[in-house]
XYZ file of C-alpha atoms in Angstrom:
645
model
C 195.497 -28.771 2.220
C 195.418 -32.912 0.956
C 191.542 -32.131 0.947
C 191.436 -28.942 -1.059
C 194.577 -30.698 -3.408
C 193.024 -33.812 -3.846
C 189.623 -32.711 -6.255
C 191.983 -30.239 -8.419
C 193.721 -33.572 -9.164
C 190.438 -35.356 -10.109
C 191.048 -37.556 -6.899
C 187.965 -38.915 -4.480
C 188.163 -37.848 -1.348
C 186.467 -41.393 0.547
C 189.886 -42.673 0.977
C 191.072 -38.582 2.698
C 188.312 -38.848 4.959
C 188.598 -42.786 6.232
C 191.831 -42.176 6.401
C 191.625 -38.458 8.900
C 188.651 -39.843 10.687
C 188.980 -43.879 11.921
C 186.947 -43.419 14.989
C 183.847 -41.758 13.152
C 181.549 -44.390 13.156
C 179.214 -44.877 10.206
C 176.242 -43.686 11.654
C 176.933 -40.580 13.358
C 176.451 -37.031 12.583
C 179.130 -35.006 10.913
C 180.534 -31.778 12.650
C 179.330 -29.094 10.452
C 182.521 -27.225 8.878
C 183.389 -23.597 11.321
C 182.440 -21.122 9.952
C 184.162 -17.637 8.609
C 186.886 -16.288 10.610
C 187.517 -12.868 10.619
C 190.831 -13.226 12.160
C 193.601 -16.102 12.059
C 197.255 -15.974 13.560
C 199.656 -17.895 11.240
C 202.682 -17.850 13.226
C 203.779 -20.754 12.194
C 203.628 -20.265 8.206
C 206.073 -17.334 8.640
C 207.903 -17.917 11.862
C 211.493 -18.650 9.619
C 211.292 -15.369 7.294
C 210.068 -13.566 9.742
C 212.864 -14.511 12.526
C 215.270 -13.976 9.718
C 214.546 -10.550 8.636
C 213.770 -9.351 12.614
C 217.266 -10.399 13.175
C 218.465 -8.489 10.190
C 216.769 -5.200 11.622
C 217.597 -5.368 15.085
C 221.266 -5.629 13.707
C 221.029 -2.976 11.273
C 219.265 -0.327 14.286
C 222.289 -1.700 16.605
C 224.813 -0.342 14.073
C 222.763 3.145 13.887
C 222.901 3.451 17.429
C 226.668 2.897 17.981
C 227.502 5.126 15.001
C 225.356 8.133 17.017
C 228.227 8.422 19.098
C 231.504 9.477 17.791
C 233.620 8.482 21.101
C 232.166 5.333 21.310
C 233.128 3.961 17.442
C 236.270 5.498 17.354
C 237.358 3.654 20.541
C 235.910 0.181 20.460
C 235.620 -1.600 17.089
C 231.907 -2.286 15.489
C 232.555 -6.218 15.783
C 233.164 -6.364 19.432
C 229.837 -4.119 20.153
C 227.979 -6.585 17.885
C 229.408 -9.325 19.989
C 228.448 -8.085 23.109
C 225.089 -6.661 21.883
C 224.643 -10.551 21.244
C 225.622 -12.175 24.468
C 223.102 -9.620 25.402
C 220.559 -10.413 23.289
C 221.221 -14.736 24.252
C 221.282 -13.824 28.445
C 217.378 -12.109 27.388
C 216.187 -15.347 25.193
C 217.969 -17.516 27.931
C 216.265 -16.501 31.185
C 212.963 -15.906 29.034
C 212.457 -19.018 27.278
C 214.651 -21.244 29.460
C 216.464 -22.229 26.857
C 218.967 -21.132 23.980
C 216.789 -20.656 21.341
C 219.280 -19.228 18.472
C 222.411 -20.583 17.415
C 225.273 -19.836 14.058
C 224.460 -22.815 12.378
C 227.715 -24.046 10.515
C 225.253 -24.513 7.380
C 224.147 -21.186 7.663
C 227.337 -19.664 7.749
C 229.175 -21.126 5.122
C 226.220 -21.235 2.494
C 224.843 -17.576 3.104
C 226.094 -15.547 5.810
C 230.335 -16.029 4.266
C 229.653 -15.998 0.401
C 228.595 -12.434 0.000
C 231.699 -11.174 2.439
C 234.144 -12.560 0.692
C 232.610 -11.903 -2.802
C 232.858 -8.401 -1.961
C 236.617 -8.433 -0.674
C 237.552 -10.207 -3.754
C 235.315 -8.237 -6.349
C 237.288 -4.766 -4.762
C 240.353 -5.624 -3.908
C 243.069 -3.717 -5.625
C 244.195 -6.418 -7.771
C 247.777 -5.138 -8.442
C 248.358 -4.573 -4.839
C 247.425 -8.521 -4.598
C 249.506 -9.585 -6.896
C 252.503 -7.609 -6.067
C 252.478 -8.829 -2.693
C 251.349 -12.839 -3.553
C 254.390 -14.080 -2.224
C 254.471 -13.004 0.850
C 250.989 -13.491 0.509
C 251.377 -17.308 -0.201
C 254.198 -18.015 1.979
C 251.800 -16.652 5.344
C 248.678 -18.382 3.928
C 250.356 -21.846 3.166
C 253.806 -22.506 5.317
C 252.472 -20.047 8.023
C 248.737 -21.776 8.423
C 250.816 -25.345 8.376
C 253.195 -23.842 10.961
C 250.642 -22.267 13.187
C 248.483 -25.506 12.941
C 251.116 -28.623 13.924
C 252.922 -26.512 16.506
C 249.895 -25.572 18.302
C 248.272 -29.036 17.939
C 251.595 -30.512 19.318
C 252.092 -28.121 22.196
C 248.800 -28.431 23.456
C 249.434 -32.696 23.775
C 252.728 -32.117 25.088
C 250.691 -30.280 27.690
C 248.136 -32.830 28.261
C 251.189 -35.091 28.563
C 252.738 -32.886 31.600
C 249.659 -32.590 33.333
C 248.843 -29.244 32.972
C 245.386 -30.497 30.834
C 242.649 -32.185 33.123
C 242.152 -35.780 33.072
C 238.801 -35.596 31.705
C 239.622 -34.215 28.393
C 239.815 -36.795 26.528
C 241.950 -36.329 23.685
C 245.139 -37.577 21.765
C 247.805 -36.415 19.395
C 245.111 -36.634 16.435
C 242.550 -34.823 18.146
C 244.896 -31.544 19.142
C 246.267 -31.639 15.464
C 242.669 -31.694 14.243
C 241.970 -28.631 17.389
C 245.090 -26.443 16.044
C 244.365 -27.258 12.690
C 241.018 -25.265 13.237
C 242.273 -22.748 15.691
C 245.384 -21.536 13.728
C 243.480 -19.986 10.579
C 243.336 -16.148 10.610
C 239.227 -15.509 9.638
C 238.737 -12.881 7.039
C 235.328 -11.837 8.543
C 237.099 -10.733 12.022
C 240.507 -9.568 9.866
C 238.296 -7.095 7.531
C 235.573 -5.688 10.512
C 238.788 -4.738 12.762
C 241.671 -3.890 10.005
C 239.319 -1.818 7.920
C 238.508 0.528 11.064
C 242.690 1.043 12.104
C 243.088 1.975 8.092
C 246.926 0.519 8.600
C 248.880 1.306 4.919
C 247.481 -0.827 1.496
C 250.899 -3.290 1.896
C 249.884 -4.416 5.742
C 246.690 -4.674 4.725
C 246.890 -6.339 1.524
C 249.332 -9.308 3.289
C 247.225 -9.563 6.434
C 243.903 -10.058 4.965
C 245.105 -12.172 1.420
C 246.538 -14.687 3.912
C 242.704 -14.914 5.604
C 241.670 -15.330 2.420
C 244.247 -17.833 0.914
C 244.269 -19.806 4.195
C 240.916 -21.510 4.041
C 242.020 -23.994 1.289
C 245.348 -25.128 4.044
C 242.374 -25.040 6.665
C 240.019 -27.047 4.892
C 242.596 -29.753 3.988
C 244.148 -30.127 7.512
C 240.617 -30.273 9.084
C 239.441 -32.866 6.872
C 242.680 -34.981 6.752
C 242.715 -35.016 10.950
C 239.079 -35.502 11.026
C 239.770 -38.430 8.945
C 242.585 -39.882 10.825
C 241.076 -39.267 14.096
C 237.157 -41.675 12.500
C 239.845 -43.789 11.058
C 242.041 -44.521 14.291
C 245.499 -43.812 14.331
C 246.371 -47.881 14.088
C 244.855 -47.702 10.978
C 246.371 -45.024 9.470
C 248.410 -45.590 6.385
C 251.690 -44.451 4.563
C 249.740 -44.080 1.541
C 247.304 -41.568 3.266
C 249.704 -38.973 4.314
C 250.887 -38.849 0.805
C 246.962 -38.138 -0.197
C 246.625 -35.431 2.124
C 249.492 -33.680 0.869
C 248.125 -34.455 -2.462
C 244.575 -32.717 -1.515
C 246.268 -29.896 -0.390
C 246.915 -28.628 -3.935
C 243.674 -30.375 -5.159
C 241.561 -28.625 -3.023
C 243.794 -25.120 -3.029
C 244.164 -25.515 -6.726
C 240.765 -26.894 -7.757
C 239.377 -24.226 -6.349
C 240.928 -21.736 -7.594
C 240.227 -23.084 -11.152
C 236.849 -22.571 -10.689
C 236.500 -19.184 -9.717
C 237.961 -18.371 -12.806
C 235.909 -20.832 -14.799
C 232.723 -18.991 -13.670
C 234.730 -15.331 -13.941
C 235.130 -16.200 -17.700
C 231.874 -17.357 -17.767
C 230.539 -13.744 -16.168
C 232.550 -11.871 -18.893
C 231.838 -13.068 -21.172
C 227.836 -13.338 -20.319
C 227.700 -9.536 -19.874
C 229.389 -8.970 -22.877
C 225.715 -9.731 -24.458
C 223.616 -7.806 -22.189
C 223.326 -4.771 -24.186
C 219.618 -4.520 -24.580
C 218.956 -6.250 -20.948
C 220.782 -4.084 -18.906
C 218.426 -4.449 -15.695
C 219.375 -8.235 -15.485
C 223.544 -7.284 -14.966
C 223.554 -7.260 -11.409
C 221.573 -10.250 -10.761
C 223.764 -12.018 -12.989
C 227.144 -11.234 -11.262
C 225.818 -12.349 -7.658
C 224.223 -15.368 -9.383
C 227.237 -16.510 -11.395
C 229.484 -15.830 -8.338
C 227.483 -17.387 -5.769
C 227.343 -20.449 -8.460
C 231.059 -20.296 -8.569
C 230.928 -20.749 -4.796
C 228.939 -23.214 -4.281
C 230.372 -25.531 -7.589
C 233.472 -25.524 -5.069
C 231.413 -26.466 -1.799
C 230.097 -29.301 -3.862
C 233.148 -30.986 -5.051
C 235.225 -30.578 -1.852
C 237.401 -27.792 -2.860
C 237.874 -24.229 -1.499
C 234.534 -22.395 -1.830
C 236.219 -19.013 -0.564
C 238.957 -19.144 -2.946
C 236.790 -19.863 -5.640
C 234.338 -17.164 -5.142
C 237.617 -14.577 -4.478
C 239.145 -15.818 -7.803
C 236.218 -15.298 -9.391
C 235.484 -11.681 -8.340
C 239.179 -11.068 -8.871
C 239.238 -12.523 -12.913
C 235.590 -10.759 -13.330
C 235.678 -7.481 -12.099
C 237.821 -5.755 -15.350
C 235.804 -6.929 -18.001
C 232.118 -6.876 -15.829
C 232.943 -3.337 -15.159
C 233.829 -2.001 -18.489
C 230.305 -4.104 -19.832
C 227.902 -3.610 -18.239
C 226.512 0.151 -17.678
C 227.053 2.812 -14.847
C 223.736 2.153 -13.553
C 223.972 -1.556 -13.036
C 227.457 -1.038 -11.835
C 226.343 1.469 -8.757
C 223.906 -1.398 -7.901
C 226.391 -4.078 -7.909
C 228.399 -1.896 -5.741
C 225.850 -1.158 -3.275
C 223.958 -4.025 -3.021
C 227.341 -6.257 -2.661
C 228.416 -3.818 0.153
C 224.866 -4.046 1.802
C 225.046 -8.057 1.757
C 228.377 -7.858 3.085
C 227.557 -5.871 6.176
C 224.323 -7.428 6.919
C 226.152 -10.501 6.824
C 229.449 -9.505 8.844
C 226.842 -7.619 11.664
C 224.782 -11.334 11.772
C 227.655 -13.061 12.167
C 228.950 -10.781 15.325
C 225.576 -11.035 16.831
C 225.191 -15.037 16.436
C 228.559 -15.282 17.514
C 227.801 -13.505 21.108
C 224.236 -15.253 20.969
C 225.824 -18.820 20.703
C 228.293 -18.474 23.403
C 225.337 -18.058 25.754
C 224.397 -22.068 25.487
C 226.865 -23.366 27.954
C 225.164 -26.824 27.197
C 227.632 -27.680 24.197
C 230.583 -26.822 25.705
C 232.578 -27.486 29.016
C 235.575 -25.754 30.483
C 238.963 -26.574 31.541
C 241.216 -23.456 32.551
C 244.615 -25.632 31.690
C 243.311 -25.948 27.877
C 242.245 -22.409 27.611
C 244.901 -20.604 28.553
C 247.359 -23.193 26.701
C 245.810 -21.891 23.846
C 245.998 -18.679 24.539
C 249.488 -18.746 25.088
C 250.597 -21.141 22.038
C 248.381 -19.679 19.651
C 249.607 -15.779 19.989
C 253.365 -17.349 20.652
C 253.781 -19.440 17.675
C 252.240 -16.746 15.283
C 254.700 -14.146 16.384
C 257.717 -16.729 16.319
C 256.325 -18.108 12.598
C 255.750 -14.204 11.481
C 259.251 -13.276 12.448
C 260.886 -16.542 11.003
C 258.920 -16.043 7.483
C 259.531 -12.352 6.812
C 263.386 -12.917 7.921
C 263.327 -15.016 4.609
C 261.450 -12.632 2.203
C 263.157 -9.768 3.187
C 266.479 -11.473 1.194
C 264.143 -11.145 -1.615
C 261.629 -7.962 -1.172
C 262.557 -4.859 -2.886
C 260.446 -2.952 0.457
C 261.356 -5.181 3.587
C 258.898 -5.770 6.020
C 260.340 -4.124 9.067
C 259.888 -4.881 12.730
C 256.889 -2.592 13.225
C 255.217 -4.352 10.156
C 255.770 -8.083 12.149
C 254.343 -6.225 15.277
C 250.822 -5.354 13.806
C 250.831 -8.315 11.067
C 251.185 -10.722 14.549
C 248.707 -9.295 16.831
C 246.289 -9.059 13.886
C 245.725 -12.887 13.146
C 242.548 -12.725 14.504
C 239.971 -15.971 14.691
C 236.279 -15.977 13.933
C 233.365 -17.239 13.486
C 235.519 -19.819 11.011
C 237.004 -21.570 13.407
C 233.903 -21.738 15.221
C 231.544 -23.345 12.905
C 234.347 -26.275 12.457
C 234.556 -26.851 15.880
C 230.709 -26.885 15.966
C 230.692 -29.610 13.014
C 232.926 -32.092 15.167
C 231.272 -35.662 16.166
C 231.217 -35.950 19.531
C 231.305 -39.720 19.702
C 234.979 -39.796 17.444
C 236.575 -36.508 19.339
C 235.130 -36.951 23.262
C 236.946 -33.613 23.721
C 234.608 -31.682 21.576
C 233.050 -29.800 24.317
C 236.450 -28.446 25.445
C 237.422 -27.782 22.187
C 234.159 -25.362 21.422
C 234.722 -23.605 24.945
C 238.119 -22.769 23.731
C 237.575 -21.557 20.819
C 234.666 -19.322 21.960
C 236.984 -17.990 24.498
C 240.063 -17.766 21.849
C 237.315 -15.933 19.037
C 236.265 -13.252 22.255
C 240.066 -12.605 23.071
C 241.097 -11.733 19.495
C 238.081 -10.308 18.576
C 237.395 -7.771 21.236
C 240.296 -7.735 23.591
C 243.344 -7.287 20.917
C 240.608 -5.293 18.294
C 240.201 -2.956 21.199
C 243.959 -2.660 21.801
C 245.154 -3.153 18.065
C 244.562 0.657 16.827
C 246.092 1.974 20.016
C 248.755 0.044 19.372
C 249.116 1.358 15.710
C 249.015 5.097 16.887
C 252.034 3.983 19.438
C 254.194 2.119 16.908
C 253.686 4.811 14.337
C 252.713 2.667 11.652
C 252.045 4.066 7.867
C 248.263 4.829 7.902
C 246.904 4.394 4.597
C 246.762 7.297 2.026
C 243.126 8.224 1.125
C 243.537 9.929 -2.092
C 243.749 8.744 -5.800
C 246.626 8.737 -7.527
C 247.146 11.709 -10.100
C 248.451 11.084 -14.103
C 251.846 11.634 -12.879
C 252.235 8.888 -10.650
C 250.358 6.821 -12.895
C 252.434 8.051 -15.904
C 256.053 7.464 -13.973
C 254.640 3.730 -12.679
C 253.542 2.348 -15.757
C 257.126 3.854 -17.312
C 258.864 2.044 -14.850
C 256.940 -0.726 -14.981
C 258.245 -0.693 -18.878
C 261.578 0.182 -18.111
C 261.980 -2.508 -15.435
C 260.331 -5.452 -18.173
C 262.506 -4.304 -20.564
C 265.644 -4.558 -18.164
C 264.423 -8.030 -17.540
C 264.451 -9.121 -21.361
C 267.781 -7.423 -21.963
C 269.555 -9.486 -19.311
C 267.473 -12.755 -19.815
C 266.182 -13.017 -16.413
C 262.301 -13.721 -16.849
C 260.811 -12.035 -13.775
C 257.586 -10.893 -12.095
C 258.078 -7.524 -14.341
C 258.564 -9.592 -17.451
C 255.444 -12.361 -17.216
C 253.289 -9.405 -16.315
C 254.134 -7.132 -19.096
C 253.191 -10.806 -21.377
C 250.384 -10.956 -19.875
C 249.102 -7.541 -20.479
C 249.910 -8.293 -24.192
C 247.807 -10.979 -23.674
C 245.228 -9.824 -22.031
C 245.078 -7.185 -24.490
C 245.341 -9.248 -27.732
C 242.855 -11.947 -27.104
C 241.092 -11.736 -23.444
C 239.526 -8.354 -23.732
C 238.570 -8.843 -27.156
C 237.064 -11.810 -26.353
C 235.318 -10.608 -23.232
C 234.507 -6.544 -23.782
C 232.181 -5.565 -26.162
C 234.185 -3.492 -28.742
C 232.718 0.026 -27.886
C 235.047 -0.684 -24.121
C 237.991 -1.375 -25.086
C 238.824 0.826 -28.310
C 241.169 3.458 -28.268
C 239.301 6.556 -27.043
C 239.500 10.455 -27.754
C 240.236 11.705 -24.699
C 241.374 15.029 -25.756
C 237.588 15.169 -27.099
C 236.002 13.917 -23.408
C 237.870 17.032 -21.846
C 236.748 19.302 -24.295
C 232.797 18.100 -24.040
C 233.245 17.971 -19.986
C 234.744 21.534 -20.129
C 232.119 22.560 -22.195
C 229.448 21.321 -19.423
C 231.262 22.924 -16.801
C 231.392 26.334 -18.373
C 227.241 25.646 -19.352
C 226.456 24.794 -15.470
C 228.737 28.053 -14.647
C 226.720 30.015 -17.599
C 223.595 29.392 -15.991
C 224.461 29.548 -12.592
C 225.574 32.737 -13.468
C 222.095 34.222 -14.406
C 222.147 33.278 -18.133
C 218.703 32.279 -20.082
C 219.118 29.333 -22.342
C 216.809 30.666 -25.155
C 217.414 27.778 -27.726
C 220.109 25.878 -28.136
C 221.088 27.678 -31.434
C 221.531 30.889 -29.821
C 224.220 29.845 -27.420
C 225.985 27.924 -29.902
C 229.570 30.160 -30.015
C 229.898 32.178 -33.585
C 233.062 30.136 -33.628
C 231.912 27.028 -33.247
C 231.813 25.117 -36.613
C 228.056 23.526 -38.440
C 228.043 20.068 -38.194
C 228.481 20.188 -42.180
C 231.398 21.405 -41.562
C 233.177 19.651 -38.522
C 234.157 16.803 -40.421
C 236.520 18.453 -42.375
C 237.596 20.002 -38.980
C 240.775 18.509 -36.873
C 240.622 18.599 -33.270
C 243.553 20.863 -33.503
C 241.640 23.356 -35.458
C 238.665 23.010 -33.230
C 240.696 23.620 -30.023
C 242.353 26.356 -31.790
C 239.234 28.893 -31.963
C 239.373 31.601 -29.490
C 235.815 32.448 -28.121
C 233.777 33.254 -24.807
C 231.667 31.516 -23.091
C 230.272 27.752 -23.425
C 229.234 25.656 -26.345
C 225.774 24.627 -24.667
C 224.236 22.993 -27.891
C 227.205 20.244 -28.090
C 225.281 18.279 -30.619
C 226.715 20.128 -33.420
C 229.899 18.427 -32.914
C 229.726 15.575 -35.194
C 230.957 12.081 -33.298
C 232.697 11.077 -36.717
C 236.357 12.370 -36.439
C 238.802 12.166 -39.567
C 241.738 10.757 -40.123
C 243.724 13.581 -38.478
C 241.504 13.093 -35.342
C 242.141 9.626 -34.720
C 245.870 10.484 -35.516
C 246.029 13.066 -32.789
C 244.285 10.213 -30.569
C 246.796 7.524 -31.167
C 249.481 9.874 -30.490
C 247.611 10.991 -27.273
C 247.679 7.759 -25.570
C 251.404 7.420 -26.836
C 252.457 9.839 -25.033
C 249.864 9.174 -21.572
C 252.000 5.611 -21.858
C 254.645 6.702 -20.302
C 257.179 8.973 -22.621
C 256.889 12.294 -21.515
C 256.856 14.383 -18.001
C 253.099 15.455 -18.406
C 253.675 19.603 -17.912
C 250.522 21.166 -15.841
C 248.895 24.135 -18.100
C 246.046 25.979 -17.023
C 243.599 26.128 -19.285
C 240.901 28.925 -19.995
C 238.666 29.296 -23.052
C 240.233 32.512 -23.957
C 243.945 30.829 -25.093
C 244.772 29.678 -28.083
C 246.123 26.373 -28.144
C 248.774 25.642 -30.329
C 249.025 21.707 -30.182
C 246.426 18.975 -29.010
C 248.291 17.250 -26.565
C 249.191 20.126 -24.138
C 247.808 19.570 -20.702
C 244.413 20.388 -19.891
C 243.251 21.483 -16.576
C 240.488 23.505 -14.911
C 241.072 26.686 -13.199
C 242.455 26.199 -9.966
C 240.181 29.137 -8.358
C 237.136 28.258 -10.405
C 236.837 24.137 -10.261
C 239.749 22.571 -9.199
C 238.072 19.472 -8.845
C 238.048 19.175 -13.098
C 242.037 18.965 -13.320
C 242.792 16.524 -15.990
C 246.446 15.405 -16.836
C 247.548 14.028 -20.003
């Protein structure tokens, strides 16, 4: 390559060759170049992307094959075949090449393999659900991971100190605080794989996996505060630095959080000019939100809450931007780098735990863990929601604490910190990984085999699989009024109160800001029924054995010219009795009066929230006296076309 390189650069070669032949002496003979070959292997040149993708399809024909049985899925969760597909896969690679040849890489998993995941939990997850719940939601991420963490860490060296931990394992108060700090923090990758497949209601759900989320900045401050202490010595150890890592906890938390939505503004408001460039919106939301991600990684902060926060802050204004096509590829792409992820992980997981070089057992430390780790998350549960139920409008009840404490499950989190350990400042390290491989197996497969038949027992609230219609929307957002307004009356600023300001807000200055104005005007939807009803009764035309001629002989005698239709109300237009479909729906000007944009405004006055919508079948054949009666398809012919105003 240096001697092809070299003359393109206007470079002698003299210097190349001295220097790539010393022994040639001056005299001799040079070997004449080989000549032509018809064939070369280049292993080497592609061995990484080649590995990489290989991987990728023997993961994603693993999946296919446990999905062709119906038994088999619906008993044992996806993640634990994965991992046990991968111890497989490690025992082959072991006795072939004598060695373990593949291992999750902690740089690997937190720069490519956990972005995607939790962009896509943050970009979908019902934000109003999150928010209602954030307390609870807080309290289990922060005082629950803090909890979990120092009881666990002192337990186990209370152990050590009563002899029921070997000798040989090395370790002292610093070093189990640093182990439980690592251990206690529920994983979102092993949370979503398991929780997703029991389909436990949106509340359990919501609080169980937002506190794997909102963990990781509590996990990443403990781990690097202990890790700290335990290169710094405990005799060195100073007043002053306690006080900083309480101090980092809400640097890192916070700072993190600050830019995810730094970079979810940023988003917004860069699709906002993407008009004309439409096939460039989905690159730009992973780039801007992996960017987000790895901003945080580089100044020490929480990369996964900045990359949720951003695809929390993003997703309403992204949506409404940029166009239907470019948001079914956002979708599907983001849920295809999620899985392939998630399914690499599993696999690299069970592959890893093969290499019983970097770790060594001891059965007292284990099943310590065990113990303390599934104890003092039940105790810490039960303690927490005791105190928000005094202030929950919907207590948690016992059955709730059940599944919410036999579903903090660890991953392939805690593993890559343990993996990331020196081993000349923690001696124990070895231990430490064998414990949590055995703690990630136990909560991944033996309580995500046993978790869903423990939901069918307990009779928990499965979740509801249907969207909700106008009336429940109508009746929430009116009590989401009434219950602001109750809050200004009585001068008691609540959750109700800052929400309803912030929807002002949002709607005065954020979404002008950051939505082109064709999304967020006021639109005509009595006019978007009548031109969907129109297609329906065209497909149903058709279907029906009709022959579309031209378009202006199945325009309806009633319908008006387009000279005309400006001068026409929606009320009018609605009004005209006639059969059949108006196929040719371009003589309906887009230009409404006055009157129109009247009968709009007081459309969306009353879909706010002031009147019991009243169901009305409709049919083309009725006159309609007013043009905010309810509009609905016929229940025989399309039911699947109700609309509710």
């Amino acid at each position: 390559m240096l001697r092809v390189a070299l003359p393109l650069l206007g470079l002698p070669l003299t210097g190349t060759a001295a220097t790539e032949e010393p022994n040639q002496e001056p005299g001799s003979p040079r070997e004449p170049p080989p000549g032509l070959a018809l064939f070369r292997w280049q292993w080497h040149e592609v061995e990484a992307p080649y590995l990489v993708a290989l991987w990728i399809l023997v993961a994603s024909l693993a999946k296919i094959v446990f999905h062709l049985s119906r038994k088999v899925t619906s008993l044992v969760p996806e993640s634990c075949l994965l991992i046990l597909l991968g111890l497989v896969l490690g025992g082959i690679v072991l006795a072939v090449a004598k060695k373990a040849e593949y291992q999750l890489e902690p740089g690997t998993f937190f720069l490519f393999l956990l972005p995607p995941i939790v962009l896509d939990s943050g970009y979908f997850m019902p934000s109003r659900l999150f928010f209602d719940n954030l307390g609870a939601i807080l309290t289990y991420a922060v005082v629950g991971t803090l909890w979990n963490a120092f009881t666990t860490g002192a337990a186990l060296w209370g152990l050590q100190q009563a002899g029921l931990v070997a000798p040989r394992v090395q370790a002292g108060l610093l070093d189990f605080l640093l182990f439980g700090s690592l251990i206690s923090a529920v994983d979102p990758v092993a949370v979503l794989a398991v929780f997703e497949e029991v389909h436990v209601n949106e509340t359990l759900f919501i609080i169980v996996f937002g506190e794997s989320l909102l963990n990781d900045a509590v996990t990443v401050v403990l781990y690097k505060v202990c890790n700290s202490f335990v290169e710094m010595g405990s005799a060195n150890v100073q007043a002053t630095d306690y006080l900083k890592g309480v101090a980092s906890l809400f640097v890192v938390s916070l700072g993190g959080a600050a830019v995810g939505l730094v970079f979810a503004f940023l988003l917004a408001l860069t699709t906002r000019f993407t008009k004309r460039v439409r096939i460039i919106e989905p690159l730009l939301v992973f780039l801007l939100a992996y960017a987000a991600y790895l901003t945080a990684e580089m100044a020490s902060l929480s990369a996964i809450l900045a990359v949720t926060m951003c695809g929390l802050g993003c997703k309403k204004y992204v949506e409404a931007n940029i166009s239907h096509k470019s948001r079914t590829a956002v979708k599907y792409t983001m849920k295809t780098l999620a899985s392939c992820a998630e399914t690499v992980i599993f696999m690299l997981l069970g592959i890893s735990a093969v290499d019983s070089s970097k770790w060594a057992w001891d059965s007292g430390l284990v099943l310590g863990t065990l113990f303390f780790i599934l104890f003092f998350r039940a105790l810490g549960v039960v303690l927490q929601t005791w105190v928000l139920n005094q202030f929950r409008l919907a207590p948690l009840d016992k059955i709730d604490q059940v599944v919410m404490s036999y579903g903090g499950l660890r991953g392939a989190v805690a593993f890559a910190l343990v993996i990331l350990l020196d081993r000349t400042k923690v001696p124990a390290k070895d231990y430490f990984v064998a414990t949590t491989i055995v703690v990630v197996f136990f909560t991944v497969i033996v309580q995500g085999l046993t978790i869903k038949p423990l939901v069918k027992w307990l009779k928990v609230k499965r979740r509801e699989h249907h969207k909700p219609t106008l009336n429940e929307e109508l009746h929430e957002h009116t009590f989401d009024h009434i219950l602001a307004a109750v809050e200004d009356v009585v001068g008691h600023h609540g959750y109700h109160y800052w929400r309803d300001r912030w929807e002002q807000f949002d709607k005065k200055y954020l979404s002008q800001l950051l939505m082109r104005r064709s999304a967020y005007r006021i639109r005509d939807q009595i006019w978007d029924v009548y031109y969907r009803l129109n297609i329906r009764d065209a497909i149903s035309f058709v279907d029906q054995g009709g022959h579309v001629l031209s378009s202006a002989g199945l325009t309806l005698p009633s319908m008006p010219s387009r000279n005309s239709v400006a001068e026409t109300s929606v009320t009018n237009l609605l009004r005209e009795s006639g059969s059949g479909a108006c196929l040719d729906l371009q003589v309906i000007d887009t230009v409404r009066s006055g009157r129109d944009r009247e009968d709009a405004v007081m459309h969306h006055l009353l879909c706010g929230g002031l009147y019991k919508p009243r169901r009305r079948a409709f049919c083309p054949q009725t006159s309609i006296s007013s043009p905010w009666r309810i509009f609905s398809g016929h229940k025989k012919r399309d039911p699947e076309w109700k609309v509710l105003f």
